[in-house]
């Protein structure tokens, strides 16, 4: 059950979501199959359709409720096995559907998927609340928690029991009946607002197009222009160059385009997404989310939402977060001021002593400083970082560090641009499947992330089921004359996400509820891997 709650929270953070009312024959719905007869049990993306999700979610929630009822109605004294472990193992069908749906809603969505999300996520919030606010279920959980020391539980069993108990409390199990109803309403509204926010952001990103004539592209490298030309042709304009708010398009433009007015235009368009007073405006969405989050925190006994979200993290309290941020802020500000001073001499030469340096000037003049002070041109660096070579370099590094190897594997994929690899452990045993989805498209969220289509788990017979992991990015596409070439920042990003992938692939945890780690710990493997990106060896 814990893995479903974690997955639901993750999906709500990265999502742009879905709705559909089509009926589906049980025999034809892949989610109704007990086992996927695909290589390594990978999701059968070639057979999964949008209309499969709603009936699969409905069945998953129904089966989950039956499992919870069995725990609640047990006549036996609550024990770790019949309560905590039974709860931890519940919801497997629902988890399988939610995992695939959540990942695809971020990586490959469309209007139908987004509409379905607006229907599904409030229903999932209500389903989760009905379980965590079930008084009889909590009584059994609390009984095991209170007697955990006397029961002689092992270290892992103790931790799982405490985590599950704490999750119930943080979800409102100790509230009065009236407050529980209020919290349920808040959670349902927040789930829908999360869907609306993501949908609006994606729509704003996709709607913006900056078509530029060639004579206004002075300073822009030929490779960037070739990519922009291909984008324009795909949009039906053969005599122009198209730049979008995808960072693989926007950042090269901000870095190289001499036309300051155009730099300002695209930067402000990026900054103003969701703040344009149109049908995609997120101001009211954010205001409602802030208000509801505060009400939720107060209901649960916290001073603020910040206190609520940090309470079960490593930081523990907002003050610890601010202590870290403020410790970084002063030296970072001093360093940025030094960098700005280096840029200002070049900026004043271009625009005069009275001109004001603006945010959209930063990338352009930072590149000028690199060229002038260090004879370093980022566009020249990219030729050493083709996407294929960088990926292979990471594979080689992982082999040297951990003894694992990667080989292409023929499994179903959800988009033609996705590639898949089998990951072999140092003894050549199967460790997992790793997907790569590198390039931007209209149905994909911005940025880069790593998630999974299946978590590592242990079956009832003690066998380990390997994870199916996916790295999703928005790197520049290859052109007719050049492969996909990465900036140093993109190389670091790929190393970062690969660190998350290793975390998932190496996971070897007996209990589902212990698979997830604190949010401020989860970045440790990725930060470590970033260091290797700049290590010459």
Coordinates of C-alpha atoms in Angstrom, one line a residue:
X1 CA 0.0 0.0 0.0
X2 CA 2.8 2.4 0.9
X3 CA 4.2 2.1 -2.6
X4 CA 0.9 3.2 -4.1
X5 CA 0.8 6.3 -1.8
X6 CA 4.3 7.2 -2.8
X7 CA 3.6 6.7 -6.4
X8 CA 0.4 8.7 -6.2
X9 CA 2.4 11.7 -4.7
X10 CA 5.1 11.4 -7.4
X11 CA 2.6 11.3 -10.2
X12 CA 0.8 14.4 -8.9
X13 CA 4.2 16.3 -8.9
X14 CA 5.2 15.6 -12.5
X15 CA 1.9 15.1 -14.2
X16 CA -0.2 16.5 -16.9
X17 CA -3.2 14.2 -16.9
X18 CA -6.4 12.2 -18.3
X19 CA -10.5 11.0 -18.8
X20 CA -12.4 8.4 -20.8
X21 CA -15.7 6.6 -20.4
X22 CA -15.2 3.9 -22.9
X23 CA -16.1 0.3 -21.9
X24 CA -13.5 -2.4 -22.4
X25 CA -13.7 -6.2 -22.7
X26 CA -12.0 -7.7 -19.7
X27 CA -10.2 -10.2 -21.9
X28 CA -8.7 -7.4 -24.0
X29 CA -7.4 -5.2 -21.1
X30 CA -3.7 -5.9 -20.5
X31 CA -4.0 -4.7 -16.9
X32 CA -6.4 -7.6 -16.2
X33 CA -3.7 -10.1 -17.0
X34 CA -2.1 -11.5 -13.9
X35 CA 1.3 -11.7 -15.6
X36 CA 2.6 -9.8 -18.7
X37 CA 4.0 -12.3 -21.1
X38 CA 6.6 -9.9 -22.4
X39 CA 10.4 -10.1 -22.1
X40 CA 11.2 -9.7 -18.4
X41 CA 7.6 -8.7 -17.7
X42 CA 8.0 -5.2 -19.2
X43 CA 4.7 -3.3 -19.7
X44 CA 3.0 -4.2 -23.1
X45 CA 3.0 -0.7 -24.3
X46 CA 2.1 -1.9 -27.8
X47 CA -1.3 -3.2 -26.4
X48 CA -2.1 -0.7 -23.7
X49 CA -4.6 1.9 -24.8
X50 CA -6.1 4.9 -23.1
X51 CA -9.5 3.3 -22.7
X52 CA -7.9 0.5 -20.7
X53 CA -7.0 2.7 -17.7
X54 CA -10.3 3.6 -16.2
X55 CA -11.7 0.1 -15.9
X56 CA -8.2 -1.0 -14.7
X57 CA -8.2 1.6 -12.0
X58 CA -11.8 0.7 -11.0
X59 CA -10.8 -3.0 -10.7
X60 CA -7.6 -2.1 -8.9
X61 CA -9.4 0.0 -6.3
X62 CA -12.1 -2.7 -5.8
X63 CA -9.5 -5.4 -5.3
X64 CA -7.6 -3.2 -2.9
X65 CA -10.8 -2.5 -0.9
X66 CA -11.3 -6.3 -0.6
X67 CA -7.8 -6.8 0.7
X68 CA -8.3 -4.0 3.3
X69 CA -11.6 -5.5 4.4
X70 CA -9.9 -8.9 5.0
X71 CA -7.5 -7.1 7.3
X72 CA -10.2 -5.1 9.1
X73 CA -12.6 -8.1 9.6
X74 CA -10.0 -10.5 10.8
X75 CA -10.9 -12.1 14.1
X76 CA -7.3 -12.7 15.0
X77 CA -5.3 -10.5 17.3
X78 CA -3.4 -7.9 15.3
X79 CA 0.1 -9.0 14.5
X80 CA 2.9 -7.8 12.2
X81 CA 2.0 -10.6 9.7
X82 CA -1.8 -10.3 9.6
X83 CA -1.9 -6.5 9.7
X84 CA 1.3 -4.6 8.9
X85 CA 2.6 -7.1 6.3
X86 CA -0.9 -7.7 4.8
X87 CA -1.3 -4.0 4.5
X88 CA 2.1 -3.6 2.9
X89 CA 1.3 -6.2 0.3
X90 CA -2.1 -4.9 -0.6
X91 CA -3.0 -2.8 -3.6
X92 CA -0.6 -4.6 -6.1
X93 CA -3.1 -4.4 -9.0
X94 CA -3.8 -0.8 -8.4
X95 CA -0.1 0.0 -8.0
X96 CA 0.7 -1.6 -11.4
X97 CA -1.9 0.5 -13.2
X98 CA -1.0 3.7 -11.4
X99 CA 2.7 3.2 -12.1
X100 CA 2.3 3.0 -15.8
X101 CA -0.3 5.7 -16.0
X102 CA 1.6 8.1 -13.9
X103 CA 4.8 7.8 -15.9
X104 CA 3.1 8.0 -19.3
X105 CA 1.0 11.0 -18.2
X106 CA 4.3 12.9 -17.8
X107 CA 6.3 11.4 -20.7
X108 CA 3.7 10.9 -23.5
X109 CA 0.3 12.5 -22.7
X110 CA -2.4 13.9 -25.0
X111 CA -5.8 15.5 -24.6
X112 CA -7.5 12.2 -23.8
X113 CA -5.0 11.3 -21.1
X114 CA -5.2 14.8 -19.6
X115 CA -8.9 14.6 -19.4
X116 CA -8.8 11.2 -17.8
X117 CA -6.3 12.4 -15.2
X118 CA -8.8 15.0 -14.0
X119 CA -11.2 12.2 -13.4
X120 CA -8.8 9.6 -12.0
X121 CA -6.7 11.5 -9.5
X122 CA -9.5 12.8 -7.4
X123 CA -10.9 9.3 -7.3
X124 CA -7.5 8.0 -6.2
X125 CA -7.3 10.6 -3.5
X126 CA -10.7 9.6 -2.1
X127 CA -9.7 5.9 -2.3
X128 CA -6.5 6.6 -0.4
X129 CA -8.3 8.7 2.3
X130 CA -10.9 6.0 2.8
X131 CA -8.2 3.6 3.7
X132 CA -5.9 5.7 5.8
X133 CA -8.9 7.2 7.7
X134 CA -10.5 3.8 8.3
X135 CA -10.8 3.7 12.1
X136 CA -10.9 -0.1 12.5
X137 CA -7.9 -0.5 10.2
X138 CA -6.0 2.1 12.2
X139 CA -6.9 0.4 15.5
X140 CA -5.1 -2.8 14.2
X141 CA -2.1 -0.9 13.0
X142 CA -1.8 1.0 16.2
X143 CA -2.1 -2.2 18.2
X144 CA 0.9 -3.6 16.4
X145 CA 2.8 -0.3 16.7
X146 CA 2.2 0.0 20.4
X147 CA 3.3 -3.6 21.0
X148 CA 6.2 -3.6 18.6
X149 CA 8.9 -3.8 21.2
X150 CA 7.3 -6.6 23.1
X151 CA 6.7 -8.6 19.9
X152 CA 10.4 -8.9 19.3
X153 CA 10.2 -7.5 15.8
X154 CA 13.4 -7.3 13.8
X155 CA 15.0 -4.0 12.7
X156 CA 13.3 -3.9 9.3
X157 CA 9.9 -5.0 10.7
X158 CA 10.2 -2.3 13.4
X159 CA 10.9 0.4 10.8
X160 CA 8.1 -0.7 8.5
X161 CA 5.6 -0.7 11.4
X162 CA 6.6 2.8 12.4
X163 CA 6.5 4.1 8.9
X164 CA 3.1 2.7 8.3
X165 CA 1.8 4.1 11.6
X166 CA 3.3 7.5 10.9
X167 CA 1.7 7.5 7.4
X168 CA -1.7 6.9 8.9
X169 CA -1.2 9.7 11.5
X170 CA 0.0 12.1 8.8
X171 CA -3.0 11.2 6.7
X172 CA -5.5 12.1 9.4
X173 CA -6.1 8.9 11.3
X174 CA -6.2 10.7 14.6
X175 CA -8.6 13.5 13.5
X176 CA -12.3 13.8 14.6
X177 CA -14.9 12.6 12.1
X178 CA -15.7 16.2 11.0
X179 CA -12.0 17.0 10.5
X180 CA -11.6 13.8 8.5
X181 CA -14.3 14.8 6.1
X182 CA -12.8 18.3 5.8
X183 CA -9.4 16.7 5.0
X184 CA -10.9 14.4 2.4
X185 CA -12.4 17.4 0.6
X186 CA -9.1 19.2 0.7
X187 CA -7.2 16.3 -0.7
X188 CA -9.7 15.8 -3.5
X189 CA -9.5 19.5 -4.4
X190 CA -5.7 19.5 -4.3
X191 CA -5.4 16.4 -6.5
X192 CA -7.6 18.2 -9.2
X193 CA -5.6 21.4 -8.8
X194 CA -2.4 19.5 -9.4
X195 CA -3.8 18.2 -12.6
X196 CA -5.0 21.6 -13.7
X197 CA -1.6 23.2 -13.0
X198 CA 0.4 20.6 -15.0
X199 CA -2.1 20.8 -17.9
X200 CA -1.9 24.6 -18.0
X201 CA 1.9 24.6 -17.9
X202 CA 2.2 22.1 -20.7
X203 CA -0.4 24.0 -22.8
X204 CA 1.5 27.3 -22.3
X205 CA 4.8 25.7 -23.2
X206 CA 3.5 24.1 -26.4
X207 CA 1.5 27.2 -27.5
X208 CA 4.5 29.5 -27.8
X209 CA 6.4 29.6 -31.2
X210 CA 9.0 32.2 -32.1
X211 CA 9.5 32.2 -35.9
X212 CA 12.6 34.2 -36.8
X213 CA 13.9 35.2 -40.2
X214 CA 17.5 34.3 -41.0
X215 CA 18.8 37.9 -40.9
X216 CA 17.9 38.2 -37.2
X217 CA 19.9 35.1 -36.2
X218 CA 23.3 36.7 -36.2
X219 CA 25.6 34.9 -33.7
X220 CA 23.5 31.7 -33.7
X221 CA 25.6 28.6 -34.6
X222 CA 24.8 26.7 -37.7
X223 CA 23.9 23.5 -35.8
X224 CA 21.3 25.5 -33.7
X225 CA 19.9 27.1 -36.9
X226 CA 19.6 23.7 -38.6
X227 CA 17.6 22.4 -35.7
X228 CA 15.4 25.5 -35.7
X229 CA 14.9 25.2 -39.5
X230 CA 13.7 21.6 -39.0
X231 CA 11.3 22.7 -36.4
X232 CA 9.9 25.4 -38.6
X233 CA 9.4 23.0 -41.5
X234 CA 7.6 20.6 -39.3
X235 CA 5.3 23.5 -38.4
X236 CA 4.7 24.2 -42.0
X237 CA 7.0 27.2 -42.5
X238 CA 9.9 26.4 -44.9
X239 CA 11.4 29.8 -45.0
X240 CA 11.8 30.5 -41.3
X241 CA 13.4 29.3 -38.1
X242 CA 11.3 28.1 -35.1
X243 CA 12.4 28.5 -31.5
X244 CA 10.2 27.2 -28.6
X245 CA 10.2 27.2 -24.9
X246 CA 11.7 23.7 -24.7
X247 CA 15.1 24.4 -23.1
X248 CA 17.0 22.6 -25.8
X249 CA 15.7 25.3 -28.2
X250 CA 15.4 28.3 -25.9
X251 CA 18.8 28.1 -24.1
X252 CA 20.9 28.0 -27.2
X253 CA 19.0 31.0 -28.5
X254 CA 19.5 32.9 -25.2
X255 CA 23.2 32.0 -25.3
X256 CA 24.1 33.0 -28.9
X257 CA 21.5 35.3 -30.5
X258 CA 22.8 38.8 -30.8
X259 CA 19.2 40.2 -31.2
X260 CA 18.5 41.4 -27.6
X261 CA 14.8 42.1 -28.3
X262 CA 14.2 38.5 -29.4
X263 CA 16.1 37.2 -26.4
X264 CA 13.9 39.3 -24.1
X265 CA 10.8 38.0 -25.9
X266 CA 11.5 34.3 -25.6
X267 CA 12.8 34.7 -22.0
X268 CA 9.7 36.6 -20.9
X269 CA 7.4 34.1 -22.6
X270 CA 9.1 31.3 -20.6
X271 CA 8.9 33.2 -17.4
X272 CA 5.2 34.1 -17.9
X273 CA 3.9 30.7 -18.6
X274 CA 0.7 30.3 -16.6
X275 CA 0.6 34.0 -15.9
X276 CA -1.0 35.5 -19.0
X277 CA -4.6 35.9 -17.9
X278 CA -5.9 33.4 -20.4
X279 CA -7.5 30.0 -20.1
X280 CA -4.2 28.5 -19.0
X281 CA -3.6 31.0 -16.2
X282 CA -2.3 29.3 -13.0
X283 CA -2.6 32.2 -10.6
X284 CA -6.0 31.2 -9.2
X285 CA -4.8 27.5 -9.2
X286 CA -1.7 28.4 -7.1
X287 CA -3.7 30.6 -4.7
X288 CA -6.2 27.8 -4.1
X289 CA -3.4 25.3 -3.6
X290 CA -1.6 27.5 -1.1
X291 CA -4.8 28.1 0.9
X292 CA -5.8 24.4 0.9
X293 CA -2.3 23.2 1.8
X294 CA -2.3 25.6 4.8
X295 CA -5.7 24.4 5.9
X296 CA -4.5 20.8 5.6
X297 CA -1.4 21.5 7.7
X298 CA -3.4 23.2 10.4
X299 CA -5.9 20.4 10.5
X300 CA -3.1 17.9 11.1
X301 CA -1.6 20.0 13.8
X302 CA 1.3 21.7 12.0
X303 CA 2.2 25.4 12.0
X304 CA 2.5 25.5 8.2
X305 CA 2.6 23.3 5.2
X306 CA 6.4 23.6 5.3
X307 CA 6.4 22.1 8.8
X308 CA 4.1 19.3 7.5
X309 CA 6.2 18.3 4.4
X310 CA 9.6 18.5 6.3
X311 CA 8.4 16.5 9.3
X312 CA 9.1 13.1 7.8
X313 CA 12.2 14.1 5.8
X314 CA 15.8 14.2 6.9
X315 CA 15.6 17.9 7.4
X316 CA 12.9 17.5 10.0
X317 CA 11.8 21.1 10.1
X318 CA 11.8 24.2 7.9
X319 CA 14.4 25.9 10.0
X320 CA 17.0 23.3 8.9
X321 CA 16.1 23.9 5.3
X322 CA 16.6 27.6 5.7
X323 CA 19.8 27.1 7.5
X324 CA 21.2 25.2 4.6
X325 CA 19.8 27.7 2.0
X326 CA 21.0 30.7 3.8
X327 CA 24.4 29.2 4.2
X328 CA 24.7 28.8 0.5
X329 CA 23.0 32.1 -0.4
X330 CA 25.6 34.6 0.7
X331 CA 28.6 33.0 -1.0
X332 CA 26.5 32.2 -4.1
X333 CA 25.4 35.8 -4.3
X334 CA 29.0 37.0 -3.9
X335 CA 30.1 34.7 -6.7
X336 CA 27.3 35.7 -9.0
X337 CA 28.2 39.4 -8.4
X338 CA 31.8 38.6 -9.5
X339 CA 30.5 36.9 -12.6
X340 CA 28.2 39.9 -13.4
X341 CA 31.1 42.3 -13.1
X342 CA 33.0 40.3 -15.7
X343 CA 30.0 40.5 -18.0
X344 CA 29.3 44.2 -17.5
X345 CA 32.5 45.4 -19.3
X346 CA 31.4 43.6 -22.4
X347 CA 27.7 44.6 -21.9
X348 CA 28.6 48.3 -21.6
X349 CA 30.7 48.1 -24.7
X350 CA 27.7 46.8 -26.6
X351 CA 25.0 49.0 -25.1
X352 CA 26.5 52.0 -23.4
X353 CA 27.2 52.9 -19.8
X354 CA 23.6 53.7 -18.9
X355 CA 22.1 50.5 -20.2
X356 CA 20.6 48.1 -17.6
X357 CA 21.7 44.5 -17.5
X358 CA 18.6 42.2 -17.6
X359 CA 17.9 38.6 -16.9
X360 CA 17.7 37.7 -20.5
X361 CA 21.3 39.0 -21.0
X362 CA 22.9 36.5 -18.6
X363 CA 23.4 33.5 -20.9
X364 CA 24.6 35.6 -23.8
X365 CA 27.2 37.5 -21.8
X366 CA 28.3 34.5 -19.7
X367 CA 29.2 32.8 -23.0
X368 CA 31.0 36.0 -24.1
X369 CA 33.1 35.9 -20.9
X370 CA 33.9 32.2 -21.4
X371 CA 35.2 33.0 -24.9
X372 CA 37.1 36.1 -23.9
X373 CA 38.6 35.0 -20.6
X374 CA 39.0 31.2 -21.2
X375 CA 38.9 30.8 -25.0
X376 CA 36.1 28.4 -24.3
X377 CA 33.1 28.1 -26.7
X378 CA 30.4 25.9 -25.5
X379 CA 29.2 25.1 -29.0
X380 CA 32.7 23.7 -29.8
X381 CA 32.5 21.5 -26.6
X382 CA 29.3 19.9 -27.8
X383 CA 31.1 18.0 -30.6
X384 CA 32.7 15.9 -28.0
X385 CA 29.4 15.0 -26.4
X386 CA 27.3 13.3 -28.9
X387 CA 24.3 11.7 -27.2
X388 CA 25.3 8.2 -28.2
X389 CA 28.9 8.6 -27.0
X390 CA 27.8 10.1 -23.7
X391 CA 25.4 7.3 -23.0
X392 CA 28.1 4.8 -23.8
X393 CA 30.5 6.6 -21.6
X394 CA 28.1 6.4 -18.7
X395 CA 27.7 2.7 -19.4
X396 CA 31.4 2.2 -19.4
X397 CA 31.7 4.2 -16.1
X398 CA 29.0 2.1 -14.5
X399 CA 30.8 -1.0 -15.5
X400 CA 34.1 0.2 -14.0
X401 CA 32.4 1.3 -10.8
X402 CA 29.9 -1.4 -10.2
X403 CA 30.6 -4.2 -12.7
X404 CA 27.2 -3.9 -14.4
X405 CA 26.7 -4.1 -18.2
X406 CA 24.1 -2.9 -20.6
X407 CA 22.8 -4.5 -23.8
X408 CA 20.0 -3.4 -26.1
X409 CA 16.9 -5.5 -25.6
X410 CA 13.7 -5.9 -27.6
X411 CA 10.8 -5.0 -25.4
X412 CA 7.6 -3.0 -26.1
X413 CA 8.2 0.7 -26.1
X414 CA 5.6 3.5 -25.8
X415 CA 7.2 5.8 -28.4
X416 CA 9.3 5.2 -31.4
X417 CA 12.1 7.4 -30.0
X418 CA 12.4 5.3 -26.8
X419 CA 15.3 2.9 -26.5
X420 CA 15.6 0.0 -24.0
X421 CA 18.5 -1.9 -22.4
X422 CA 18.8 -4.9 -20.2
X423 CA 21.0 -4.3 -17.2
X424 CA 23.1 -7.2 -16.1
X425 CA 24.7 -7.4 -12.7
X426 CA 28.4 -8.2 -12.2
X427 CA 27.5 -12.0 -12.2
X428 CA 25.6 -11.5 -15.5
X429 CA 22.2 -12.0 -13.7
X430 CA 19.3 -9.9 -14.7
X431 CA 19.2 -6.6 -12.7
X432 CA 16.5 -4.7 -14.6
X433 CA 15.3 -2.9 -17.7
X434 CA 16.3 0.7 -18.4
X435 CA 14.4 2.9 -20.9
X436 CA 15.8 6.1 -22.4
X437 CA 13.4 8.8 -23.8
X438 CA 15.7 11.7 -24.8
X439 CA 13.9 14.3 -27.0
X440 CA 11.2 16.9 -26.5
X441 CA 7.7 16.6 -27.9
X442 CA 4.3 18.1 -27.4
X443 CA 3.1 15.4 -25.0
X444 CA 6.1 15.4 -22.7
X445 CA 6.7 17.6 -19.6
X446 CA 9.7 19.8 -19.5
X447 CA 13.0 19.0 -17.8
X448 CA 14.5 15.6 -17.0
X449 CA 13.5 12.9 -14.5
X450 CA 13.8 9.3 -13.7
X451 CA 11.0 7.0 -12.6
X452 CA 9.9 3.4 -12.9
X453 CA 7.3 1.4 -14.7
X454 CA 7.8 -1.4 -12.1
X455 CA 9.4 -1.3 -8.7
X456 CA 11.7 -3.9 -7.4
X457 CA 9.7 -6.3 -5.2
X458 CA 9.8 -9.7 -3.6
X459 CA 7.1 -12.2 -4.4
X460 CA 5.5 -14.5 -1.9
X461 CA 7.8 -17.3 -2.8
X462 CA 10.9 -15.1 -2.0
X463 CA 12.0 -14.4 -5.6
X464 CA 13.0 -10.9 -6.5
X465 CA 11.2 -9.1 -9.3
X466 CA 13.5 -6.7 -11.1
X467 CA 12.6 -3.1 -11.7
X468 CA 11.7 -1.5 -15.0
X469 CA 13.3 2.0 -14.9
X470 CA 13.0 5.0 -17.3
X471 CA 15.1 8.1 -17.8
X472 CA 13.2 11.0 -19.5
X473 CA 14.9 14.1 -20.9
X474 CA 14.4 16.9 -23.3
X475 CA 17.7 17.0 -25.2
X476 CA 18.3 18.5 -28.7
X477 CA 17.3 16.2 -31.5
X478 CA 19.7 15.1 -34.2
X479 CA 19.5 16.9 -37.5
X480 CA 20.1 15.8 -41.0
X481 CA 23.8 16.6 -40.8
X482 CA 24.6 16.0 -37.1
X483 CA 23.8 13.7 -34.3
X484 CA 22.3 15.0 -31.1
X485 CA 25.1 17.0 -29.4
X486 CA 24.8 17.8 -25.7
X487 CA 25.9 20.8 -23.8
X488 CA 28.0 20.3 -20.7
X489 CA 24.9 21.0 -18.6
X490 CA 23.0 18.3 -20.4
X491 CA 25.8 15.9 -19.9
X492 CA 25.7 16.6 -16.2
X493 CA 21.9 16.2 -16.3
X494 CA 22.2 12.8 -17.9
X495 CA 24.7 11.7 -15.2
X496 CA 22.3 13.0 -12.6
X497 CA 19.3 11.0 -13.8
X498 CA 21.5 8.0 -14.3
X499 CA 22.3 8.2 -10.6
X500 CA 18.5 7.9 -9.9
X501 CA 18.3 5.0 -12.3
X502 CA 21.1 3.1 -10.5
X503 CA 19.3 3.7 -7.2
X504 CA 16.2 2.0 -8.6
X505 CA 18.1 -0.8 -10.3
X506 CA 20.2 -1.6 -7.2
X507 CA 17.2 -1.6 -4.9
X508 CA 17.0 -4.8 -2.9
X509 CA 14.4 -4.3 -0.3
X510 CA 12.2 -7.0 1.3
X511 CA 9.2 -4.8 2.2
X512 CA 7.4 -2.6 -0.2
X513 CA 6.9 0.2 2.4
X514 CA 10.7 0.5 2.8
X515 CA 11.5 1.0 -0.8
X516 CA 10.8 4.7 -0.8
X517 CA 13.4 7.0 0.9
X518 CA 13.2 10.5 2.3
X519 CA 12.9 13.1 -0.4
X520 CA 16.0 14.9 0.7
X521 CA 18.0 11.7 0.6
X522 CA 16.8 10.5 -2.8
X523 CA 19.1 13.1 -4.5
X524 CA 22.3 11.6 -3.0
X525 CA 23.0 9.0 -5.7
X526 CA 22.3 11.5 -8.5
X527 CA 24.5 14.2 -6.9
X528 CA 27.3 11.6 -6.6
X529 CA 27.0 10.7 -10.2
X530 CA 27.2 14.3 -11.3
X531 CA 30.7 14.4 -9.9
X532 CA 31.8 11.7 -12.2
X533 CA 30.7 13.8 -15.2
X534 CA 33.6 16.2 -14.7
X535 CA 36.2 13.6 -13.5
X536 CA 38.8 13.2 -16.3
X537 CA 39.3 9.5 -15.7

